[in-house]
Coordinates of C-alpha atoms in Angstrom, one line a residue:
X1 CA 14.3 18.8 -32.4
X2 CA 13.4 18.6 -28.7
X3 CA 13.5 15.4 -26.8
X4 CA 10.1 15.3 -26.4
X5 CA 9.1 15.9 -30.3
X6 CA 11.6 13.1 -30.8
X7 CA 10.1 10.6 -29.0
X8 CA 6.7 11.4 -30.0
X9 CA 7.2 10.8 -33.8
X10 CA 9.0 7.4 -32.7
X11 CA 6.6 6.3 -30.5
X12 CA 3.8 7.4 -33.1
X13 CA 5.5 5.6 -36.0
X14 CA 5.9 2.6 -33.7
X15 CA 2.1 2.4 -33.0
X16 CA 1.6 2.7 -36.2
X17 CA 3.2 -0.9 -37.5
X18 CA 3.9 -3.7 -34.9
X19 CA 3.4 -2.4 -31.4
X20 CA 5.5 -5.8 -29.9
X21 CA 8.3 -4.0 -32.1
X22 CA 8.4 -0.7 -30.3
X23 CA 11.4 -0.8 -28.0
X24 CA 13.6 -2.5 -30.3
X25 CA 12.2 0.6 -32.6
X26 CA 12.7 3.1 -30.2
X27 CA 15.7 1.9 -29.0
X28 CA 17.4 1.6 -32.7
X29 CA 16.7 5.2 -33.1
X30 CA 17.5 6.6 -29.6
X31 CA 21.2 5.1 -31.0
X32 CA 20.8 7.0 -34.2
X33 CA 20.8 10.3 -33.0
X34 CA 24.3 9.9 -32.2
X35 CA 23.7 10.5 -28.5
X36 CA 22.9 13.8 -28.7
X37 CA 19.3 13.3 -27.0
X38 CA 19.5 12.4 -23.6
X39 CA 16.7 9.6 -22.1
X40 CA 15.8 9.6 -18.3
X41 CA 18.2 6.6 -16.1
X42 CA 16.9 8.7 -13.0
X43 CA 14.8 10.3 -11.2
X44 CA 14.9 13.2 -8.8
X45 CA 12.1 12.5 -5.6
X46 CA 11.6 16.0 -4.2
X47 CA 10.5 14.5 -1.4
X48 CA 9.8 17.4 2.0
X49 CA 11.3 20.4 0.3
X50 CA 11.8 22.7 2.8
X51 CA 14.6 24.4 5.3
X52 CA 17.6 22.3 6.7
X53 CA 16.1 22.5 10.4
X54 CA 12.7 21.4 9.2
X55 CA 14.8 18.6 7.2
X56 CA 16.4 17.5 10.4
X57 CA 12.9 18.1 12.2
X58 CA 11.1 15.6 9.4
X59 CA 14.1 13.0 9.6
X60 CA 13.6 12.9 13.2
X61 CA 10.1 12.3 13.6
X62 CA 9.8 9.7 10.9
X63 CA 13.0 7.1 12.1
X64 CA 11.1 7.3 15.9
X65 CA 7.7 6.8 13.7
X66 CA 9.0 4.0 11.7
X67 CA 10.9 2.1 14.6
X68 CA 8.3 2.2 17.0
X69 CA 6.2 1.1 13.8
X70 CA 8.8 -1.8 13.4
X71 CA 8.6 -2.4 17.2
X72 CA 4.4 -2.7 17.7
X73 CA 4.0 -4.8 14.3
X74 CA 7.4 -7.0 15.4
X75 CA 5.8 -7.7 19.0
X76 CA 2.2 -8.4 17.8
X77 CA 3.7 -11.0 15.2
X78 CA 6.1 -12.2 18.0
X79 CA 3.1 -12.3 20.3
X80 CA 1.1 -14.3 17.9
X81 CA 4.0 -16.9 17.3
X82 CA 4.5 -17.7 20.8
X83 CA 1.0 -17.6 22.9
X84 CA -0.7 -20.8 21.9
X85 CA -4.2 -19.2 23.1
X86 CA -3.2 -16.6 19.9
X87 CA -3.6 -19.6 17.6
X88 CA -6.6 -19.2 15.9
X89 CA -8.0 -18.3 12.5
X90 CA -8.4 -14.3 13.7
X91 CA -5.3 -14.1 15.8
X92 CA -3.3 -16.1 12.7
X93 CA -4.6 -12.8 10.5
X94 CA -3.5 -10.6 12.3
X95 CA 0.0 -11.6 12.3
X96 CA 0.2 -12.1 9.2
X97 CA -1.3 -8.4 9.0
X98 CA 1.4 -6.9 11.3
X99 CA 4.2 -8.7 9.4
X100 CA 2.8 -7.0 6.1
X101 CA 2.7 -3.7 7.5
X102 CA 6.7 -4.1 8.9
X103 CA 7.3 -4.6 5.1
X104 CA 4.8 -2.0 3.8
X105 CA 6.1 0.8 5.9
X106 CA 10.2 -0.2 5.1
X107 CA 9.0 0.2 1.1
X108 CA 9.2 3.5 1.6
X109 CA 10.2 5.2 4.6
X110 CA 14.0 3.5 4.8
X111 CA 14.6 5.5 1.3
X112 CA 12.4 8.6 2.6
X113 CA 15.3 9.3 5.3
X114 CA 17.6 9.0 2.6
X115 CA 16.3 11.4 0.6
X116 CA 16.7 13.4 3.4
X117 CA 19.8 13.2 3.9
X118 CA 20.9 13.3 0.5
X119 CA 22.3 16.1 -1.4
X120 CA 21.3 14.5 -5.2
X121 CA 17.9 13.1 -4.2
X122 CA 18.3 10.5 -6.6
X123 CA 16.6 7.0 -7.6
X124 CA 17.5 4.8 -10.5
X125 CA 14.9 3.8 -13.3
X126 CA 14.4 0.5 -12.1
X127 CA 14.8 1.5 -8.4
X128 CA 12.1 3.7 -8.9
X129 CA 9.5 1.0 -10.4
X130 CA 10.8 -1.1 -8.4
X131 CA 10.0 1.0 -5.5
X132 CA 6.6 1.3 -7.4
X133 CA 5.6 -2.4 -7.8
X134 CA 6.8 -3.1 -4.0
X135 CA 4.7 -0.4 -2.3
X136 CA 1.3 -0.6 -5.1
X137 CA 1.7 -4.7 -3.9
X138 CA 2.4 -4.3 -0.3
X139 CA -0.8 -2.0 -0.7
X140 CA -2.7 -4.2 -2.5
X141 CA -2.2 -7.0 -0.1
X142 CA -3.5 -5.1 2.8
X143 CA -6.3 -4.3 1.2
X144 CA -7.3 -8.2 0.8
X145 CA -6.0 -8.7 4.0
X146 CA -8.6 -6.2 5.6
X147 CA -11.5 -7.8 3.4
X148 CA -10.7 -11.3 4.5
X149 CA -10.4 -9.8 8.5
X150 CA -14.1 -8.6 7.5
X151 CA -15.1 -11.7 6.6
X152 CA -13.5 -13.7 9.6
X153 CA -16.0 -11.2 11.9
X154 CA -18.6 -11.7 9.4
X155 CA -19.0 -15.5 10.1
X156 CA -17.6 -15.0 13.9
X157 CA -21.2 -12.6 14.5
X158 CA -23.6 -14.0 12.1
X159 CA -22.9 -17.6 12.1
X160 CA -20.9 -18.3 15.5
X161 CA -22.1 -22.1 15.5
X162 CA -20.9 -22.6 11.8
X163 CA -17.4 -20.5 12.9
X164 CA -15.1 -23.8 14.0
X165 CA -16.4 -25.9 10.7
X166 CA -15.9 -22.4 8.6
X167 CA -13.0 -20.7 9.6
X168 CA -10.5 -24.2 9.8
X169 CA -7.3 -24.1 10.3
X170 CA -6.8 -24.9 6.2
X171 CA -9.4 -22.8 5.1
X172 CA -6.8 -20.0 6.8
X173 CA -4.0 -20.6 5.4
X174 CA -5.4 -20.7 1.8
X175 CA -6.6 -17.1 2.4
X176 CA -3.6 -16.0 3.8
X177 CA -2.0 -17.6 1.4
X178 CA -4.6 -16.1 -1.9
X179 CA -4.2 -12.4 0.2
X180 CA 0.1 -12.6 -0.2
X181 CA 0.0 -14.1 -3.7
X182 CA -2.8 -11.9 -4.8
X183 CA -1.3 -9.1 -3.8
X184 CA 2.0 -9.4 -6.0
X185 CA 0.3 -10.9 -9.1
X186 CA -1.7 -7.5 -9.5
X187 CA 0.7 -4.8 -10.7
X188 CA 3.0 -6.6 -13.0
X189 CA 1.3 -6.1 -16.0
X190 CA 1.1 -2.1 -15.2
X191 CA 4.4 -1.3 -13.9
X192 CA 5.4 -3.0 -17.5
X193 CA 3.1 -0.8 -19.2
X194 CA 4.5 2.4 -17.8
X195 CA 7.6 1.4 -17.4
X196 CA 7.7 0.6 -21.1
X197 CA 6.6 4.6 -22.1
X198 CA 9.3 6.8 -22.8
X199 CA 10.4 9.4 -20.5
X200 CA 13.3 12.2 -21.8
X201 CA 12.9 14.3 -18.9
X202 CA 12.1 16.6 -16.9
X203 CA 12.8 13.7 -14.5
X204 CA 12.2 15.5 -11.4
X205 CA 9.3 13.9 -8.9
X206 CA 7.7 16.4 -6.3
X207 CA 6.6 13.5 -3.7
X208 CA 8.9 11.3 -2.2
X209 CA 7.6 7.8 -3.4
X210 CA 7.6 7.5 -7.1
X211 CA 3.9 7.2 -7.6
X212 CA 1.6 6.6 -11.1
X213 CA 0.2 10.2 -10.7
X214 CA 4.0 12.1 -11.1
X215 CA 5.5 9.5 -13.3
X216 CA 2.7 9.7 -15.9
X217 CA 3.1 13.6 -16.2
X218 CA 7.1 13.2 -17.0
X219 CA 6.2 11.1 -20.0
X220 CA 6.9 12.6 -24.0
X221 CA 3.9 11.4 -25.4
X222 CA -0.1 11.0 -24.5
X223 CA -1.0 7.4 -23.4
X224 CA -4.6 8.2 -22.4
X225 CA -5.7 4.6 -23.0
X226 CA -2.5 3.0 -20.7
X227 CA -3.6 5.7 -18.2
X228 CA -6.9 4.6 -18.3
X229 CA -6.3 1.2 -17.9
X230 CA -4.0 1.9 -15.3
X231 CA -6.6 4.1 -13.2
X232 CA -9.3 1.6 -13.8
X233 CA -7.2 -1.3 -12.6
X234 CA -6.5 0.9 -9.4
X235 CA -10.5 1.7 -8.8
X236 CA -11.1 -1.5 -9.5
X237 CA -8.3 -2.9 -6.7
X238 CA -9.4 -0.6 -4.1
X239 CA -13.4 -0.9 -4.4
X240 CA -13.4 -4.9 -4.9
X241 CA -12.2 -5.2 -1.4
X242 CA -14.1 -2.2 0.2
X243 CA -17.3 -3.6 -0.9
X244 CA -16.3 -7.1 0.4
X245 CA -16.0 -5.2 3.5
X246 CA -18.7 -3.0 3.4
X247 CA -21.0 -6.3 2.6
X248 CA -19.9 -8.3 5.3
X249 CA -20.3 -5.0 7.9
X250 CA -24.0 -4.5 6.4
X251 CA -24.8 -8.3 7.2
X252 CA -22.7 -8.0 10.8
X253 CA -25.2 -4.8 11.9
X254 CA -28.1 -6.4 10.9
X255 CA -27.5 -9.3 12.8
X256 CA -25.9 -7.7 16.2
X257 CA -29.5 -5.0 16.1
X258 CA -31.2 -7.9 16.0
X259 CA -29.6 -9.6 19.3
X260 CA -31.8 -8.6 22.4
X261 CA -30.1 -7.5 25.1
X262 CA -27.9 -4.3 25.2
X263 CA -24.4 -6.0 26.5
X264 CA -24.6 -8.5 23.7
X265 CA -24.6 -6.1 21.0
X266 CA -21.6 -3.9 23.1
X267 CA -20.1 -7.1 22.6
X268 CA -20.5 -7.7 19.2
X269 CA -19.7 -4.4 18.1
X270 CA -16.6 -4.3 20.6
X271 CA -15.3 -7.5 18.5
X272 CA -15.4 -5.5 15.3
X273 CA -14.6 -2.1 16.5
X274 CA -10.7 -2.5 16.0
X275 CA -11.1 -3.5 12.4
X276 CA -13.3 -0.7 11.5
X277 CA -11.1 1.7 12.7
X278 CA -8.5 0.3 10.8
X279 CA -10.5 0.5 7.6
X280 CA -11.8 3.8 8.2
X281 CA -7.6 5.1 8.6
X282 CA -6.8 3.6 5.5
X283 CA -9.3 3.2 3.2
X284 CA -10.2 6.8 4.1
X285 CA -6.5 8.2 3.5
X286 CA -6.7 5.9 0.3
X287 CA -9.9 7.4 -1.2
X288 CA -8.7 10.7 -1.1
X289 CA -5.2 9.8 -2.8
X290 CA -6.6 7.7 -5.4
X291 CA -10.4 7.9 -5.9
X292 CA -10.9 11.7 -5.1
X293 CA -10.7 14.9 -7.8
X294 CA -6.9 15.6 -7.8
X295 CA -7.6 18.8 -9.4
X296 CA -6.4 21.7 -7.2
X297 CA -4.9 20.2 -5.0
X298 CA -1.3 20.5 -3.7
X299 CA 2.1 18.7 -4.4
X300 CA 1.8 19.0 -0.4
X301 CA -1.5 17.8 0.4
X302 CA -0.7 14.6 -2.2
X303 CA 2.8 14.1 0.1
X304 CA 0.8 14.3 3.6
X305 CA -2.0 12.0 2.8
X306 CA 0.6 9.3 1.5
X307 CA 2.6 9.8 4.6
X308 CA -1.0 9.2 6.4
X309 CA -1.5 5.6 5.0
X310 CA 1.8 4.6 4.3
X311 CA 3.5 5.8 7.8
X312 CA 0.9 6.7 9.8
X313 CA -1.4 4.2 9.5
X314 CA 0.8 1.1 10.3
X315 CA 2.0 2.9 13.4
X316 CA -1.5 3.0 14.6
X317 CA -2.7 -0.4 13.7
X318 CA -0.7 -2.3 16.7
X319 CA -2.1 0.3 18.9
X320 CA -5.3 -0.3 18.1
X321 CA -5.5 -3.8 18.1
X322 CA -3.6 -4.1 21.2
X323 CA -5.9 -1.6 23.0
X324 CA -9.5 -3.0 22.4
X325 CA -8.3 -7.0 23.0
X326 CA -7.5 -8.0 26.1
X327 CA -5.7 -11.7 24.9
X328 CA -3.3 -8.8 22.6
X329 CA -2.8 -7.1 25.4
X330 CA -1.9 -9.9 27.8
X331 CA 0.3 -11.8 24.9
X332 CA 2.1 -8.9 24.1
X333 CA 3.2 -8.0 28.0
X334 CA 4.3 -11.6 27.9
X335 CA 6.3 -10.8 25.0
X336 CA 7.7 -7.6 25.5
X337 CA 8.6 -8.9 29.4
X338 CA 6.2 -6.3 31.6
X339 CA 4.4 -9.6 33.6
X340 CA 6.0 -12.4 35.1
X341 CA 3.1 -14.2 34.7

C-alpha cells in the first residue's frame, strides 16, 4: 500500500468518528505500520534552480538588495527616532512601517541565500510553517499598516481642521498598536489547519518560501473545504484593507478636485503620491500572487512575483518616501551624516 493510499483511508476513517481525535488516530497507526511508511520531517525549497554562475549571480544581487534594504528601512526608523520635527502621527507610521519591512524582508531572504548556498536545500516541518506563519503575518501587518497610512491622508486632506483632535498622539499608538497585533493574530488558526494535514511526500517545494499554494499540492488526501477556508481567509485579508484604502483615496480625490486653485491640488496630491505608489508595488504584485487565475502559469513567474513584493518592494519603499518629502530627506542626511547642519 502506497503512502499516500495509507493516509487517505486514516485520514478518512478519522473524519468519519471524532475529528478532535485525528492525530492521536493517525499517529497510532503511522506506529503500526512498523515504520515501513515514511511521513514528511522536511521539505526540499527548490528555490532559483538554475547554473552554478547564475547561483552565484542570484546570491549576489539579493545580499546587496537585502542590505541596502536593511540600510534605507534602518535610517528612515533611525531618522524618525531622533528628529523631533518627525514626531507626528504620519511620520510615527512610517517608522513603524520601515521597521516592519526590516523584519518582512529578513523572513525570507536570510534563508533564500542559504538555499543558495546549500547542497540539501532543506527546511524542517516546523521551520517551514514557521517560516509560513512569520512571512503570511509580517504580510498581513503591512497590509493594515498601508490602510491606516490611507486613512492618516484621508483626514490630513478632507478634514485638515479636525486632523490635531483626530489623529492624537493616543489615537496612534492604538492603531499602531491594533496593525502589529492584528497582523499575528490572523494566521494561527490556518497554519494549524494545514499543518495538521498529512503530508508522506513528495516533499519537494519548487519556490523558495514555503507558501499555501505548493504545500497544499504535497498533501495525501483532498481537503477542499480547509483549502477553501484557507483561500477565503486570504481574499478576505487582502481586500479588507484595499478597500479601506481605496475608500479613503475616493473621498481624498473628491475633495482635492474640489480645491480651487491648481497648486493646492499639486499639493494635495503630492502628500499622497508616495503612498500610492507604495500600494500600487505591493498590492499589485500581491493580486497577481494570490487573487489572479494561477492556471498556466509558471513555477518561475510564481518565484519572481514573490521576489517582487517580498524583496523588491521593501527596497523601494525608503526610496520612495525619502524622495517625495523633503523633512525625510533632511532627517535622513542628518542621520546618515551628509549635512552638518
Amino acid at each position: 500500500m502506497s503512502n499516500r493510499t495509507f493516509a487517505r483511508n486514516v485520514f478518512a476513517k478519522s473524519m468519519n468518528g471524532d475529528h478532535h481525535s485525528f492525530l492521536p488516530s493517525f499517529l497510532t497507526a503511522l506506529g503500526s505500520q512498523n515504520k515501513t511508511k515514511h511521513f514528511v520531517t522536511e521539505f526540499i525549497l527548490l528555490g532559483f534552480s538554475a547554473q552554478k554562475e547564475m547561483q552565484s549571480f542570484f546570491f549576489s544581487v539579493i545580499l546587496i538588495l537585502y542590505l541596502l534594504t536593511l540600510l534605507g528601512n534602518g535610517a528612515i526608523v533611525c531618522a524618525v527616532r531622533l528628529d523631533r520635527r518627525l514626531h507626528t502621527p504620519m511620520y510615527i507610521i512610517l517608522g513603524n512601517f520601515a521597521f516592519l519591512e526590516i523584519w518582512y524582508v529578513s523572513s525570507t531572504v536570510p534563508n533564500m541565500l542559504l538555499n543558495i548556498l546549500s547542497e540539501t536545500k532543506t527546511i524542517s516541518f516546523s521551520g517551514c510553517f514557521f517560516q509560513f506563519y512569520l512571512f503570511f503575518s509580517l504580510g498581513t501587518t503591512e497590509c493594515f499598516f498601508l490602510s491606516i497610512m490611507a486613512y492618516d491622508r484621508y483626514v490630513a486632506i478632507c478634514r485638515p481642521l479636525h486632523y490635531p483632535s483626530i489623529m492624537t498622539g493616543k489615537f496612534c499608538v492604538i492603531l499602531v498598536c491594533v496593525c502589529w497585533v492584528g497582523g499575528f493574530l490572523c494566521y494561527p488558526v490556518p497554519i494549524i489547519l494545514i499543518s495538521q494535514l498529512p503530508f508522506c511526500g513528495p516533499n519537494i517545494i519548487d519556490h523558495y518560501v514555503c507558501d499555501p499554494g505548493p504545500l497544499f499540492a504535497l498533501i495525501c488526501v483532498p481537503a477542499p473545504s480547509i483549502q477553501l477556508t484557507c483561500y477565503t481567509f486570504n481574499s478576505l485579508i487582502i481586500f479588507g484593507p484595499f478597500l479601506s484604502i481605496l475608500g479613503s483615496y475616493t473621498l481624498v480625490l473628491r475633495a482635492v478636485l474640489r480645491v480651487p486653485s491648481g497648486a493646492g491640488r499639486a499639493k494635495a496630491f503630492s502628500t499622497c503620491g508616495s503612498h500610492l505608489t507604495v500600494v500600487s508595488l505591493f498590492y499589485g504584485t500581491l493580486m497577481v500572487m494570490y487573487v489572479s487565475p494561477t492556471s498556466g502559469r509558471s513555477a518561475g513567474m510564481h518565484k519572481v512575483v514573490t521576489l517582487i513584493y517580498s524583496a523588491v518592494t521593501p527596497f523601494l519603499n525608503p526610496l520612495i518616501y525619502s524622495l517625495r518629502n523633503k523633512d525625510m530627506k533632511a532627517a535622513l542626511k542628518k542621520v546618515l551624516g551628509l549635512t552638518t547642519n
